[in-house]
């Protein structure tokens, strides 16, 4: 059979440790036999980032802007231990942080649902996708410990030199603490547009929530910016797509999420997103079944798995021991990127291949063939634990069958 052709290259960002091993296996076993794969390859392994003084990360982000779609392998964010392990020139920044800053993007995380791995919340039938605003608030704050007898004020020097002050608290009766934080209209607007675009892309409702009744200026600003952008740029597009934008208070949102069936995008302020994304990931089953996509306000997409490089498994692999590492989220990063490439290029064959790849992956697990992490969770009666490579070969068998019967 002739291989599927691609019009435009995909930006391919290779990474580290066990996920780098899985990356090559996915390409060799599942993609290259069926697709005439065109990629612009960037090696984001820590070794190569160090050799290039991290320039390769910046170049890969620039290429993503140019081509519109990227797929990224998990990468090491160096810490003190990695400085010694890899003999690094510098403690290079998180590649994801660098790429996100260049693309001005928002990260959306969605769980992959599969029969046998049941969410802890019985009403959840469809994925809940979380969008976390990744700028400001408590993550860029200034804090102080305040001594009794002090008076704390918020003070802003305006462009004309005048100063506006407002009392935070008169600490007459006790020692205490204060915290100053900020956000930017430009960042909130980018976040809002990325969320509205992604909702249109997925044809799913968008929920957003803050505590605007208590925070009448700060949180209210988020609510107002979302509403203004929705009314002026997205109202009609949403109506055409048959989806809605829904705003509510954060506590009401949490209660509704638990009672819901799922199947929507939940936009969260930075802290809410940090906390709620861990809750959602755990409640749906496993971090290894969570995909992640970075979407820029001008519609550039970068797909990856939400988990890291699975270091413990990599060291076993290096010692020649068998591993049973879950490749599903990395696989879905590839299928997501190939489908988006197909949509943008108008190549339906590529989109159909992405669908088939996902279908074959889920069918493998639903047939009871799975890696150790899922084996521990699955409620299927007949299940078998397989190693990293066998799982991918089993997916490959089902993929070929789906393609042959299409
Ligand atoms: P991790 O790689 O996500 O792994 C944490 C643990 O979760 C693993 O040890 C494993 O548990 C389990 N796990 C995660 N993914 C799995 C999979 N696909 N299959 C089976 N089990 C899986 O997180 P980490 O150990 O904190 O971080 C390792 C490295 O990854 C760090 O250098 C960090 O900087 C990097 N990281 C990168 C990204 C990214 O590029 N997006 C994100 C997070 C972390 P068991 O060991 O119990 O089997
Ligand atoms: Mg968190």
Coordinates of C-alpha atoms and ligand atoms in Angstrom, one line a residue:
X1 CA 0.0 0.0 0.0
X2 CA 1.2 3.5 -0.8
X3 CA 2.3 5.6 2.2
X4 CA 0.2 8.6 3.2
X5 CA 1.8 11.8 1.9
X6 CA 2.3 15.0 3.9
X7 CA 2.2 18.5 2.4
X8 CA 3.9 20.5 5.2
X9 CA 6.4 19.3 7.7
X10 CA 5.7 18.9 11.4
X11 CA 8.1 20.3 13.9
X12 CA 9.5 17.4 15.8
X13 CA 11.1 18.0 19.3
X14 CA 12.9 15.0 20.6
X15 CA 13.6 14.7 24.3
X16 CA 15.1 12.7 27.1
X17 CA 15.3 9.3 28.9
X18 CA 12.5 6.7 28.7
X19 CA 10.3 9.0 26.6
X20 CA 13.1 9.3 24.1
X21 CA 13.2 5.5 23.8
X22 CA 9.5 5.4 23.4
X23 CA 9.6 8.3 20.8
X24 CA 11.7 6.3 18.4
X25 CA 9.7 3.1 18.9
X26 CA 6.4 5.0 18.1
X27 CA 7.9 6.3 14.9
X28 CA 9.5 3.0 13.8
X29 CA 6.7 0.7 14.7
X30 CA 3.6 2.8 14.1
X31 CA 4.1 5.8 11.9
X32 CA 6.9 5.2 9.4
X33 CA 5.3 2.0 8.0
X34 CA 2.2 4.0 7.0
X35 CA 3.2 7.7 6.6
X36 CA 5.8 9.3 4.4
X37 CA 6.7 11.4 7.5
X38 CA 8.0 14.9 6.9
X39 CA 9.4 16.6 10.0
X40 CA 11.7 19.4 10.8
X41 CA 13.7 17.7 13.6
X42 CA 15.0 19.5 16.7
X43 CA 16.9 17.5 19.3
X44 CA 15.9 18.9 22.7
X45 CA 17.7 16.3 24.7
X46 CA 19.6 17.9 27.6
X47 CA 22.9 16.9 26.0
X48 CA 22.1 18.8 22.9
X49 CA 20.5 21.8 24.7
X50 CA 23.8 22.0 26.7
X51 CA 25.9 21.8 23.5
X52 CA 23.9 24.6 21.8
X53 CA 23.7 26.8 24.9
X54 CA 19.9 26.1 24.8
X55 CA 19.6 27.8 21.4
X56 CA 18.0 24.7 20.0
X57 CA 15.0 25.2 22.2
X58 CA 14.5 28.7 20.9
X59 CA 14.9 27.6 17.3
X60 CA 12.4 24.8 17.7
X61 CA 9.8 27.3 19.1
X62 CA 10.5 29.7 16.1
X63 CA 10.0 26.8 13.7
X64 CA 6.7 26.0 15.4
X65 CA 5.6 29.6 14.8
X66 CA 6.5 29.1 11.1
X67 CA 4.9 25.7 10.5
X68 CA 2.0 26.0 12.9
X69 CA 2.2 22.4 14.4
X70 CA 4.7 20.7 16.7
X71 CA 5.0 17.4 18.6
X72 CA 7.2 17.4 21.7
X73 CA 8.8 14.6 23.7
X74 CA 9.2 15.0 27.4
X75 CA 12.5 16.7 28.4
X76 CA 14.5 17.0 31.6
X77 CA 14.3 20.3 33.4
X78 CA 17.7 20.5 35.1
X79 CA 18.1 20.7 38.8
X80 CA 21.3 20.4 41.0
X81 CA 21.5 16.6 40.5
X82 CA 21.2 17.0 36.7
X83 CA 24.1 19.6 36.7
X84 CA 26.4 16.8 37.8
X85 CA 24.8 13.9 35.9
X86 CA 25.1 15.8 32.6
X87 CA 28.1 18.0 33.4
X88 CA 26.1 21.1 32.4
X89 CA 27.5 24.5 31.6
X90 CA 24.4 26.2 33.2
X91 CA 21.2 25.2 34.8
X92 CA 19.2 25.6 31.6
X93 CA 15.6 26.7 32.0
X94 CA 12.6 24.5 31.5
X95 CA 12.2 24.0 27.7
X96 CA 8.4 24.1 28.2
X97 CA 8.7 27.5 29.9
X98 CA 10.9 28.8 27.1
X99 CA 8.6 27.5 24.3
X100 CA 5.4 28.8 26.1
X101 CA 6.9 32.3 26.5
X102 CA 7.8 32.4 22.8
X103 CA 4.5 31.2 21.6
X104 CA 2.5 33.1 24.3
X105 CA 0.5 30.0 24.7
X106 CA -2.0 28.4 27.0
X107 CA -1.7 24.7 28.0
X108 CA -4.8 22.5 27.7
X109 CA -4.7 19.1 29.4
X110 CA -7.2 16.4 28.7
X111 CA -7.5 12.8 30.0
X112 CA -7.7 9.8 27.6
X113 CA -10.7 7.7 28.6
X114 CA -10.6 3.9 28.1
X115 CA -12.9 1.1 29.1
X116 CA -11.7 -0.7 32.2
X117 CA -10.1 2.4 33.7
X118 CA -13.0 4.1 35.5
X119 CA -13.0 7.6 36.8
X120 CA -13.4 7.9 40.5
X121 CA -16.5 10.2 39.8
X122 CA -19.1 7.8 38.4
X123 CA -21.0 10.6 36.5
X124 CA -18.0 11.5 34.4
X125 CA -18.5 10.0 31.0
X126 CA -16.4 12.3 28.8
X127 CA -13.1 14.0 29.3
X128 CA -12.8 17.3 31.2
X129 CA -10.1 19.4 29.6
X130 CA -8.4 22.0 31.9
X131 CA -6.9 25.2 30.6
X132 CA -4.5 26.9 33.1
X133 CA -3.5 30.5 32.8
X134 CA 0.2 30.3 33.1
X135 CA 1.2 33.9 34.0
X136 CA 1.3 36.0 37.2
X137 CA -0.9 35.9 40.4
X138 CA 0.6 34.2 43.3
X139 CA 3.4 32.6 41.1
X140 CA 5.0 36.1 40.7
X141 CA 4.2 37.5 44.0
X142 CA 6.0 39.6 46.7
X143 CA 5.5 38.7 50.3
X144 CA 6.5 40.1 53.6
X145 CA 6.3 39.2 57.2
X146 CA 4.9 42.1 59.2
X147 CA 5.7 43.0 62.7
X148 CA 3.0 44.2 65.2
X149 CA 2.6 47.9 65.2
X150 CA 3.3 48.3 61.5
X151 CA 0.9 49.7 58.9
X152 CA 0.9 48.1 55.4
X153 CA -0.2 50.0 52.3
X154 CA -0.5 49.2 48.6
X155 CA 1.2 52.1 46.7
X156 CA 1.4 52.7 42.9
X157 CA 3.5 55.4 41.2
X158 CA 1.7 56.5 38.1
X159 CA 3.4 57.6 34.8
X160 CA 2.8 61.3 35.8
X161 CA 4.6 60.7 39.1
X162 CA 1.5 60.9 41.3
X163 CA 1.1 58.2 43.9
X164 CA -2.0 56.3 44.8
X165 CA -2.1 54.5 48.1
X166 CA -4.6 52.2 49.8
X167 CA -4.5 50.7 53.2
X168 CA -4.0 46.9 53.3
X169 CA -4.0 46.5 57.1
X170 CA -3.1 48.3 60.3
X171 CA -1.2 45.6 62.2
X172 CA -1.8 47.2 65.6
X173 CA -2.7 44.1 67.5
X174 CA -0.6 41.3 66.1
X175 CA 2.3 40.3 63.8
X176 CA 1.1 39.1 60.4
X177 CA 1.8 38.6 56.7
X178 CA 1.1 40.4 53.4
X179 CA 1.3 39.5 49.8
X180 CA 1.3 41.6 46.6
X181 CA 0.5 40.1 43.2
X182 CA -0.3 41.3 39.7
X183 CA -1.6 40.3 36.3
X184 CA -1.6 41.9 32.8
X185 CA -4.6 42.8 30.6
X186 CA -2.4 41.6 27.6
X187 CA -1.8 38.2 29.2
X188 CA -5.4 37.7 30.3
X189 CA -6.6 38.6 26.8
X190 CA -4.2 36.1 25.2
X191 CA -5.4 33.4 27.6
X192 CA -9.0 34.2 26.8
X193 CA -8.4 34.0 23.0
X194 CA -6.5 30.7 23.3
X195 CA -9.5 29.3 25.3
X196 CA -12.1 30.5 22.9
X197 CA -10.1 29.2 19.9
X198 CA -9.5 25.8 21.5
X199 CA -13.2 25.5 22.3
X200 CA -14.1 26.2 18.7
X201 CA -11.4 23.7 17.6
X202 CA -12.8 20.9 19.8
X203 CA -16.4 22.0 19.5
X204 CA -16.9 21.9 23.2
X205 CA -18.4 24.3 25.7
X206 CA -16.0 26.6 27.6
X207 CA -16.4 27.2 31.3
X208 CA -14.6 30.0 33.2
X209 CA -14.7 30.8 36.9
X210 CA -13.2 33.3 39.3
X211 CA -14.0 34.7 42.7
X212 CA -15.3 38.1 41.4
X213 CA -17.8 38.6 44.2
X214 CA -15.0 38.8 46.7
X215 CA -12.2 40.2 44.5
X216 CA -14.2 43.0 42.9
X217 CA -11.3 44.5 41.0
X218 CA -8.7 41.8 40.5
X219 CA -10.8 38.7 39.7
X220 CA -13.6 40.9 38.2
X221 CA -11.1 42.1 35.6
X222 CA -10.6 38.5 34.4
X223 CA -14.4 38.1 34.1
X224 CA -14.8 41.4 32.2
X225 CA -11.9 40.7 29.8
X226 CA -13.3 37.3 28.9
X227 CA -16.8 38.7 28.4
X228 CA -15.6 41.6 26.3
X229 CA -13.6 39.4 24.0
X230 CA -16.3 36.8 23.8
X231 CA -19.0 39.4 22.9
X232 CA -16.9 41.2 20.3
X233 CA -15.0 38.3 18.6
X234 CA -16.5 34.9 19.4
X235 CA -20.3 35.2 20.1
X236 CA -21.3 34.4 16.5
X237 CA -18.7 31.7 15.9
X238 CA -19.8 29.9 19.1
X239 CA -23.5 30.1 18.0
X240 CA -22.5 28.7 14.6
X241 CA -20.6 25.8 16.2
X242 CA -23.5 25.2 18.6
X243 CA -21.3 25.6 21.8
X244 CA -21.6 28.0 24.7
X245 CA -19.4 30.1 26.9
X246 CA -20.4 29.8 30.6
X247 CA -19.1 31.9 33.4
X248 CA -19.7 31.2 37.1
X249 CA -18.1 31.6 40.5
X250 CA -15.2 29.2 41.2
X251 CA -17.0 27.4 44.1
X252 CA -20.1 26.9 42.0
X253 CA -17.9 25.7 39.1
X254 CA -16.2 23.0 41.4
X255 CA -19.7 21.8 42.5
X256 CA -21.0 21.6 38.9
X257 CA -17.8 19.8 37.6
X258 CA -18.3 17.0 40.1
X259 CA -22.0 16.6 39.2
X260 CA -21.3 16.9 35.4
X261 CA -20.9 14.3 32.7
X262 CA -17.7 16.0 31.5
X263 CA -17.1 16.9 27.8
X264 CA -16.2 20.6 28.2
X265 CA -13.1 22.8 28.6
X266 CA -12.6 24.4 32.0
X267 CA -10.5 27.6 32.0
X268 CA -8.8 28.3 35.3
X269 CA -6.8 31.1 36.8
X270 CA -3.2 30.1 37.5
X271 CA -3.6 28.8 41.0
X272 CA -7.0 27.2 40.4
X273 CA -5.5 25.4 37.3
X274 CA -2.5 24.2 39.2
X275 CA -4.7 22.6 41.9
X276 CA -7.6 21.4 39.8
X277 CA -5.5 19.8 37.0
X278 CA -3.9 17.4 39.6
X279 CA -7.4 16.7 41.0
X280 CA -8.8 16.0 37.5
X281 CA -5.8 13.9 36.4
X282 CA -6.0 11.7 39.5
X283 CA -9.8 11.4 39.4
X284 CA -9.7 10.2 35.8
X285 CA -7.1 7.5 36.6
X286 CA -3.5 8.1 35.6
X287 CA -1.0 10.8 34.7
X288 CA 0.3 8.5 31.9
X289 CA -3.1 8.9 30.3
X290 CA -3.1 12.7 30.1
X291 CA -2.4 14.6 26.9
X292 CA -1.3 18.2 26.8
X293 CA -1.5 20.8 24.0
X294 CA -0.1 24.3 24.0
X295 CA -2.2 26.7 21.9
X296 CA -1.1 30.2 21.0
X297 CA -3.6 33.0 20.6
X298 CA -2.8 33.1 16.8
X299 CA -3.6 29.4 16.4
X300 CA -0.2 27.6 16.7
X301 CA -0.3 24.1 18.3
X302 CA 2.3 22.1 20.2
X303 CA 1.3 18.6 21.4
X304 CA 2.9 16.5 24.2
X305 CA 2.3 14.0 27.0
X306 CA 1.6 15.6 30.3
X307 CA 4.0 13.3 32.2
X308 CA 7.8 13.6 32.4
X309 CA 10.7 11.5 31.1
X310 CA 10.0 8.6 33.5
X311 CA 13.5 8.5 34.8
X312 CA 13.2 5.4 37.1
X313 CA 12.1 3.3 34.1
X314 CA 15.0 4.6 32.0
X315 CA 17.6 3.5 34.5
X316 CA 16.1 0.0 34.5
X317 CA 16.2 0.1 30.7
X318 CA 19.9 1.1 30.8
X319 CA 20.6 -1.8 33.1
X320 CA 19.0 -4.1 30.5
X321 CA 16.0 -4.8 32.6
X322 CA 12.5 -5.0 31.1
X323 CA 10.3 -2.0 31.3
X324 CA 6.6 -1.6 31.1
X325 CA 6.2 2.1 30.4
X326 CA 2.9 3.6 29.2
X327 CA 3.3 5.2 25.8
X328 CA -0.3 6.2 25.3
X329 CA 0.0 10.0 26.1
X330 CA 3.1 10.3 23.8
X331 CA 1.2 8.4 21.1
X332 CA -1.7 10.7 21.4
X333 CA 0.7 13.7 21.1
X334 CA 1.7 12.3 17.7
X335 CA -1.8 11.6 16.6
X336 CA -3.0 15.0 17.8
X337 CA -0.2 16.7 15.8
X338 CA -0.7 14.6 12.7
X339 CA -4.5 15.3 12.7
X340 CA -3.9 19.0 13.2
X341 CA -1.4 19.0 10.3
X342 CA -3.9 17.2 8.2
X343 CA -6.7 19.7 9.0
X344 CA -4.5 22.7 8.3
X345 CA -3.1 21.2 5.0
X346 CA -6.4 19.8 3.8
X347 CA -5.1 16.2 3.7
X348 CA -7.9 14.0 5.1
X349 CA -5.8 10.8 4.7
X350 CA -3.5 12.1 7.5
X351 CA -6.5 12.9 9.7
X352 CA -7.9 9.4 9.1
X353 CA -4.5 7.9 10.0
X354 CA -4.5 9.8 13.3
X355 CA -8.0 8.5 14.1
X356 CA -6.9 5.0 13.3
X357 CA -3.8 5.2 15.5
X358 CA -5.9 6.4 18.5
X359 CA -8.6 3.7 17.8
X360 CA -5.9 1.0 17.7
X361 CA -4.4 2.2 20.9
X362 CA -7.7 2.2 22.8
X363 CA -8.7 -1.2 21.3
X364 CA -5.4 -2.7 22.5
X365 CA -6.1 -1.7 26.1
X366 CA -9.8 -2.7 25.9
X367 CA -8.6 -6.1 24.6
X368 CA -6.8 -6.4 27.9
X369 CA -3.3 -5.8 26.7
X370 CA -1.7 -3.0 28.8
X371 CA 1.4 -1.7 30.5
X372 CA 1.9 -2.2 34.3
X373 CA 0.5 1.2 35.4
X374 CA -2.8 0.4 33.8
X375 CA -2.8 -3.2 34.7
X376 CA -2.8 -2.1 38.4
X377 CA -5.9 0.1 37.8
X378 CA -7.9 -1.8 35.1
X379 CA -11.2 -3.5 36.1
X380 CA -11.1 -5.8 33.1
X381 CA -11.2 -9.5 34.0
X382 CA -8.9 -10.8 31.3
X383 CA -5.8 -8.6 31.3
X384 CA -2.2 -9.1 30.5
X385 CA 0.7 -6.9 31.5
X386 CA 3.2 -6.4 28.6
X387 CA 6.5 -4.6 28.2
X388 CA 7.0 -1.2 26.6
X389 CA 7.8 -2.6 23.1
X390 CA 5.2 -5.4 23.1
X391 CA 2.4 -2.9 23.8
X392 CA 3.4 -0.8 20.8
X393 CA 3.7 -3.9 18.6
X394 CA 0.2 -5.0 19.7
X395 CA -1.1 -1.5 18.8
X396 CA 0.7 -1.9 15.4
X397 CA -1.2 -5.2 14.7
X398 CA -4.6 -3.5 15.3
X399 CA -3.6 -0.4 13.4
X400 CA -2.7 -2.4 10.3
X401 CA -6.0 -4.2 10.5
X402 CA -7.9 -0.9 10.7
X403 CA -6.0 0.5 7.8
X404 CA -6.5 -2.6 5.7
X405 CA -10.3 -2.6 6.3
X406 CA -10.8 1.1 5.7
Ligands
LIG1 P1 7.5 11.6 35.5 O1 8.5 11.4 34.5 O2 6.1 12.0 35.1 O3 7.4 10.3 36.4 C1 6.9 10.2 37.7 C2 6.4 8.7 38.0 O4 5.1 8.6 37.4 C3 7.2 7.7 37.3 O5 8.3 7.3 38.0 C4 6.2 6.6 37.1 O6 5.9 5.9 38.4 C5 4.9 7.3 36.8 N1 4.8 7.6 35.3 C6 4.8 8.8 34.7 N2 4.7 8.6 33.4 C7 4.5 7.3 33.2 C8 4.4 6.4 32.0 N3 4.3 7.0 30.8 N4 4.3 5.1 32.2 C9 4.3 4.5 33.4 N5 4.5 5.3 34.5 C10 4.6 6.6 34.4 O7 8.0 12.7 36.6 P2 9.3 12.9 37.4 O8 9.9 11.7 37.8 O9 8.9 13.9 38.4 O10 10.3 13.7 36.4 C11 11.3 13.1 35.6 C12 11.9 14.1 34.7 O11 10.9 14.6 33.8 C13 12.4 15.3 35.4 O12 13.7 15.6 34.9 C14 11.5 16.4 35.0 O13 12.2 17.6 34.8 C15 10.9 16.0 33.7 N6 9.6 16.4 33.4 C16 9.3 16.9 32.1 C17 8.1 17.2 31.7 C18 7.8 17.7 30.3 O14 8.7 17.7 29.5 N7 6.6 18.1 29.9 C19 7.0 17.2 32.6 C20 7.3 16.7 33.9 C21 8.5 16.4 34.3 P3 6.7 4.6 38.8 O15 8.2 5.0 38.9 O16 6.1 4.4 40.2 O17 6.5 3.5 37.9
LIG2 MG1 -0.1 21.2 40.6

